[in-house]
Amino acid sequence: MHEVLAAVLQVRDGQLQVLLWQRGIEPDLGRWALPGGRLRHCEDVQTSVLRQLAEKVDVREVAHVEQLEVFSAPDRMPHRRTMATAFLGLVPCVADPALPDDTAWHPVADALQGSPGTAFDHGLIVRRARDRLRAKLSYTNLGFALAPPEFTVSA
């Protein structure tokens, strides 16, 4: 099976946060997962991840999305072999999407330390997304995707 996952990041309350939804089924019932789902036969991975974000967690204001990495370890999912194409998504700080009850923003620092408990290898994917963002801030203008439309630069 092939799925797409999105590590959607936003600056909220002064810190970098990641969007997670609480799993309502086994395996990993009650643990926090990245939004995503199965790739349909008729769509490419980028179309799929944008559809998943819009349909499942009602996030449509993604200012930047890029393919992050393919996660394909044979044991990454306990019940069946599943490959995941992960994406990094950035939402501007002024956006405040209405989220379903089982979905919430969590500080990236907490997710990297295991709180809340993340499902499967999703903590690793959050780490890779944070690392990619951190690296690209030094040589691209990607930070503007997280910023409000207007802001002041002070010395």
PDB file of C-alpha atoms in Angstrom:
ATOM      1  CA  MET A   1       0.000   0.000   0.000  1.00  0.00           C
ATOM      2  CA  HIS A   2       1.137   3.569  -0.658  1.00  0.00           C
ATOM      3  CA  GLU A   3       0.074   6.473   1.538  1.00  0.00           C
ATOM      4  CA  VAL A   4       0.856  10.161   1.679  1.00  0.00           C
ATOM      5  CA  LEU A   5       1.506  12.018   4.933  1.00  0.00           C
ATOM      6  CA  ALA A   6       1.866  15.733   5.626  1.00  0.00           C
ATOM      7  CA  ALA A   7       4.004  17.309   8.314  1.00  0.00           C
ATOM      8  CA  VAL A   8       2.130  20.618   8.362  1.00  0.00           C
ATOM      9  CA  LEU A   9       3.958  23.286  10.358  1.00  0.00           C
ATOM     10  CA  GLN A  10       2.804  26.680  11.583  1.00  0.00           C
ATOM     11  CA  VAL A  11       4.090  29.239  14.075  1.00  0.00           C
ATOM     12  CA  ARG A  12       1.414  29.450  16.798  1.00  0.00           C
ATOM     13  CA  ASP A  13       1.748  31.043  20.215  1.00  0.00           C
ATOM     14  CA  GLY A  14       5.349  31.943  19.411  1.00  0.00           C
ATOM     15  CA  GLN A  15       6.537  28.417  18.661  1.00  0.00           C
ATOM     16  CA  LEU A  16       6.721  26.049  15.719  1.00  0.00           C
ATOM     17  CA  GLN A  17       3.816  23.593  15.856  1.00  0.00           C
ATOM     18  CA  VAL A  18       2.777  20.517  13.890  1.00  0.00           C
ATOM     19  CA  LEU A  19      -0.744  19.449  12.974  1.00  0.00           C
ATOM     20  CA  LEU A  20      -1.686  15.991  14.312  1.00  0.00           C
ATOM     21  CA  TRP A  21      -4.914  13.992  14.502  1.00  0.00           C
ATOM     22  CA  GLN A  22      -5.750  11.395  17.127  1.00  0.00           C
ATOM     23  CA  ARG A  23      -6.210   7.899  15.718  1.00  0.00           C
ATOM     24  CA  GLY A  24      -9.617   6.405  16.378  1.00  0.00           C
ATOM     25  CA  ILE A  25      -8.766   2.874  15.245  1.00  0.00           C
ATOM     26  CA  GLU A  26      -6.121   0.228  15.810  1.00  0.00           C
ATOM     27  CA  PRO A  27      -3.249  -0.024  15.345  1.00  0.00           C
ATOM     28  CA  ASP A  28      -1.976   2.800  17.562  1.00  0.00           C
ATOM     29  CA  LEU A  29      -5.471   3.722  18.777  1.00  0.00           C
ATOM     30  CA  GLY A  30      -5.400   7.071  20.591  1.00  0.00           C
ATOM     31  CA  ARG A  31      -1.918   8.019  19.407  1.00  0.00           C
ATOM     32  CA  TRP A  32      -1.300  11.189  17.391  1.00  0.00           C
ATOM     33  CA  ALA A  33      -0.660  10.882  13.657  1.00  0.00           C
ATOM     34  CA  LEU A  34       0.202  13.116  10.747  1.00  0.00           C
ATOM     35  CA  PRO A  35      -2.718  13.810   8.427  1.00  0.00           C
ATOM     36  CA  GLY A  36      -2.762  11.773   5.260  1.00  0.00           C
ATOM     37  CA  GLY A  37      -4.133   8.639   3.724  1.00  0.00           C
ATOM     38  CA  ARG A  38      -4.076   6.237   0.815  1.00  0.00           C
ATOM     39  CA  LEU A  39      -3.022   7.297  -2.619  1.00  0.00           C
ATOM     40  CA  ARG A  40      -5.822   6.848  -5.155  1.00  0.00           C
ATOM     41  CA  HIS A  41      -5.041   5.118  -8.446  1.00  0.00           C
ATOM     42  CA  CYS A  42      -5.978   8.216 -10.447  1.00  0.00           C
ATOM     43  CA  GLU A  43      -3.847  10.816  -8.611  1.00  0.00           C
ATOM     44  CA  ASP A  44      -0.239  11.800  -8.122  1.00  0.00           C
ATOM     45  CA  VAL A  45       1.227  12.147  -4.627  1.00  0.00           C
ATOM     46  CA  GLN A  46       1.043  15.954  -4.439  1.00  0.00           C
ATOM     47  CA  THR A  47      -2.603  16.017  -5.518  1.00  0.00           C
ATOM     48  CA  SER A  48      -3.313  13.299  -2.971  1.00  0.00           C
ATOM     49  CA  VAL A  49      -1.709  15.081  -0.034  1.00  0.00           C
ATOM     50  CA  LEU A  50      -3.541  18.337  -0.795  1.00  0.00           C
ATOM     51  CA  ARG A  51      -6.827  16.423  -1.061  1.00  0.00           C
ATOM     52  CA  GLN A  52      -6.158  14.640   2.238  1.00  0.00           C
ATOM     53  CA  LEU A  53      -5.481  17.944   4.011  1.00  0.00           C
ATOM     54  CA  ALA A  54      -8.636  19.543   2.634  1.00  0.00           C
ATOM     55  CA  GLU A  55     -10.953  16.571   3.245  1.00  0.00           C
ATOM     56  CA  LYS A  56      -9.684  15.152   6.520  1.00  0.00           C
ATOM     57  CA  VAL A  57      -8.482  18.138   8.528  1.00  0.00           C
ATOM     58  CA  ASP A  58      -9.961  21.047   6.529  1.00  0.00           C
ATOM     59  CA  VAL A  59      -6.594  22.722   5.956  1.00  0.00           C
ATOM     60  CA  ARG A  60      -6.631  24.559   2.634  1.00  0.00           C
ATOM     61  CA  GLU A  61      -4.346  27.510   3.353  1.00  0.00           C
ATOM     62  CA  VAL A  62      -1.019  25.782   2.761  1.00  0.00           C
ATOM     63  CA  ALA A  63       1.450  28.442   1.585  1.00  0.00           C
ATOM     64  CA  HIS A  64       4.159  25.924   0.691  1.00  0.00           C
ATOM     65  CA  VAL A  65       4.206  22.174   0.130  1.00  0.00           C
ATOM     66  CA  GLU A  66       7.151  20.044  -0.944  1.00  0.00           C
ATOM     67  CA  GLN A  67       7.952  16.372  -1.013  1.00  0.00           C
ATOM     68  CA  LEU A  68      10.090  15.519   1.982  1.00  0.00           C
ATOM     69  CA  GLU A  69      11.068  11.861   1.783  1.00  0.00           C
ATOM     70  CA  VAL A  70       9.799   8.355   1.106  1.00  0.00           C
ATOM     71  CA  PHE A  71       9.553   6.154   4.200  1.00  0.00           C
ATOM     72  CA  SER A  72       9.616   2.498   3.199  1.00  0.00           C
ATOM     73  CA  ALA A  73      11.004   0.407   6.063  1.00  0.00           C
ATOM     74  CA  PRO A  74       9.265  -2.985   5.883  1.00  0.00           C
ATOM     75  CA  ASP A  75       8.183  -2.754   9.537  1.00  0.00           C
ATOM     76  CA  ARG A  76       7.060   0.892   9.682  1.00  0.00           C
ATOM     77  CA  MET A  77       3.426  -0.240   9.978  1.00  0.00           C
ATOM     78  CA  PRO A  78       2.640  -3.312  12.081  1.00  0.00           C
ATOM     79  CA  HIS A  79      -0.286  -4.727  10.119  1.00  0.00           C
ATOM     80  CA  ARG A  80       0.851  -4.483   6.463  1.00  0.00           C
ATOM     81  CA  ARG A  81       3.651  -3.284   4.265  1.00  0.00           C
ATOM     82  CA  THR A  82       3.032   0.419   3.672  1.00  0.00           C
ATOM     83  CA  MET A  83       5.205   2.973   1.917  1.00  0.00           C
ATOM     84  CA  ALA A  84       4.677   6.621   2.768  1.00  0.00           C
ATOM     85  CA  THR A  85       5.572   9.652   0.723  1.00  0.00           C
ATOM     86  CA  ALA A  86       5.902  12.434   3.282  1.00  0.00           C
ATOM     87  CA  PHE A  87       5.478  16.130   2.578  1.00  0.00           C
ATOM     88  CA  LEU A  88       6.436  19.306   4.384  1.00  0.00           C
ATOM     89  CA  GLY A  89       3.609  21.839   4.417  1.00  0.00           C
ATOM     90  CA  LEU A  90       3.745  25.375   5.800  1.00  0.00           C
ATOM     91  CA  VAL A  91       0.729  27.387   6.916  1.00  0.00           C
ATOM     92  CA  PRO A  92       1.047  31.176   7.423  1.00  0.00           C
ATOM     93  CA  CYS A  93       0.811  32.299  11.045  1.00  0.00           C
ATOM     94  CA  VAL A  94      -2.284  34.398  10.300  1.00  0.00           C
ATOM     95  CA  ALA A  95      -4.289  31.371   9.123  1.00  0.00           C
ATOM     96  CA  ASP A  96      -6.516  29.740  11.724  1.00  0.00           C
ATOM     97  CA  PRO A  97      -8.181  26.757  10.079  1.00  0.00           C
ATOM     98  CA  ALA A  98     -11.246  25.248  11.745  1.00  0.00           C
ATOM     99  CA  LEU A  99     -10.099  21.777  12.764  1.00  0.00           C
ATOM    100  CA  PRO A 100     -12.117  18.640  13.484  1.00  0.00           C
ATOM    101  CA  ASP A 101     -12.409  17.628  17.150  1.00  0.00           C
ATOM    102  CA  ASP A 102      -9.783  14.890  16.779  1.00  0.00           C
ATOM    103  CA  THR A 103      -7.170  17.248  15.295  1.00  0.00           C
ATOM    104  CA  ALA A 104      -4.912  19.748  17.075  1.00  0.00           C
ATOM    105  CA  TRP A 105      -1.697  21.728  16.816  1.00  0.00           C
ATOM    106  CA  HIS A 106       1.171  20.470  18.994  1.00  0.00           C
ATOM    107  CA  PRO A 107       4.583  22.068  19.625  1.00  0.00           C
ATOM    108  CA  VAL A 108       7.190  20.401  17.415  1.00  0.00           C
ATOM    109  CA  ALA A 109       9.569  20.257  20.395  1.00  0.00           C
ATOM    110  CA  ASP A 110       7.008  18.195  22.330  1.00  0.00           C
ATOM    111  CA  ALA A 111       6.363  15.866  19.389  1.00  0.00           C
ATOM    112  CA  LEU A 112      10.101  15.231  19.077  1.00  0.00           C
ATOM    113  CA  GLN A 113      10.286  14.296  22.761  1.00  0.00           C
ATOM    114  CA  GLY A 114       7.387  11.856  22.523  1.00  0.00           C
ATOM    115  CA  SER A 115       4.625  14.020  23.959  1.00  0.00           C
ATOM    116  CA  PRO A 116       1.987  13.558  22.750  1.00  0.00           C
ATOM    117  CA  GLY A 117       2.646   9.941  21.809  1.00  0.00           C
ATOM    118  CA  THR A 118       2.984   9.819  18.040  1.00  0.00           C
ATOM    119  CA  ALA A 119       1.869   6.881  15.921  1.00  0.00           C
ATOM    120  CA  PHE A 120       4.194   4.605  13.968  1.00  0.00           C
ATOM    121  CA  ASP A 121       7.225   6.508  12.588  1.00  0.00           C
ATOM    122  CA  HIS A 122       5.483   9.878  12.543  1.00  0.00           C
ATOM    123  CA  GLY A 123       7.822  11.375  15.161  1.00  0.00           C
ATOM    124  CA  LEU A 124      10.722  10.682  12.805  1.00  0.00           C
ATOM    125  CA  ILE A 125       8.848  12.350   9.950  1.00  0.00           C
ATOM    126  CA  VAL A 126       8.217  15.436  12.113  1.00  0.00           C
ATOM    127  CA  ARG A 127      11.957  15.552  12.901  1.00  0.00           C
ATOM    128  CA  ARG A 128      12.876  15.340   9.212  1.00  0.00           C
ATOM    129  CA  ALA A 129      10.375  18.103   8.381  1.00  0.00           C
ATOM    130  CA  ARG A 130      11.743  20.358  11.121  1.00  0.00           C
ATOM    131  CA  ASP A 131      15.305  19.684   9.975  1.00  0.00           C
ATOM    132  CA  ARG A 132      14.425  20.433   6.332  1.00  0.00           C
ATOM    133  CA  LEU A 133      12.754  23.708   7.296  1.00  0.00           C
ATOM    134  CA  ARG A 134      15.689  24.685   9.510  1.00  0.00           C
ATOM    135  CA  ALA A 135      18.199  23.978   6.731  1.00  0.00           C
ATOM    136  CA  LYS A 136      16.244  25.819   4.047  1.00  0.00           C
ATOM    137  CA  LEU A 137      15.826  28.936   6.188  1.00  0.00           C
ATOM    138  CA  SER A 138      19.545  29.607   5.723  1.00  0.00           C
ATOM    139  CA  TYR A 139      19.521  29.677   1.914  1.00  0.00           C
ATOM    140  CA  THR A 140      15.928  30.305   0.733  1.00  0.00           C
ATOM    141  CA  ASN A 141      13.076  32.691   1.449  1.00  0.00           C
ATOM    142  CA  LEU A 142      10.923  29.804   2.731  1.00  0.00           C
ATOM    143  CA  GLY A 143      10.439  31.583   6.065  1.00  0.00           C
ATOM    144  CA  PHE A 144       8.055  33.972   4.336  1.00  0.00           C
ATOM    145  CA  ALA A 145       5.580  31.089   3.961  1.00  0.00           C
ATOM    146  CA  LEU A 146       5.215  31.121   7.762  1.00  0.00           C
ATOM    147  CA  ALA A 147       5.063  34.910   8.116  1.00  0.00           C
ATOM    148  CA  PRO A 148       2.058  37.231   7.954  1.00  0.00           C
ATOM    149  CA  PRO A 149       1.571  39.191   4.704  1.00  0.00           C
ATOM    150  CA  GLU A 150       3.060  42.296   6.333  1.00  0.00           C
ATOM    151  CA  PHE A 151       5.639  42.442   9.102  1.00  0.00           C
ATOM    152  CA  THR A 152       8.289  44.780  10.464  1.00  0.00           C
ATOM    153  CA  VAL A 153      11.987  44.002  10.379  1.00  0.00           C
ATOM    154  CA  SER A 154      13.734  45.714  13.275  1.00  0.00           C
ATOM    155  CA  ALA A 155      17.411  46.068  14.063  1.00  0.00           C
TER     156      ALA A 155
END
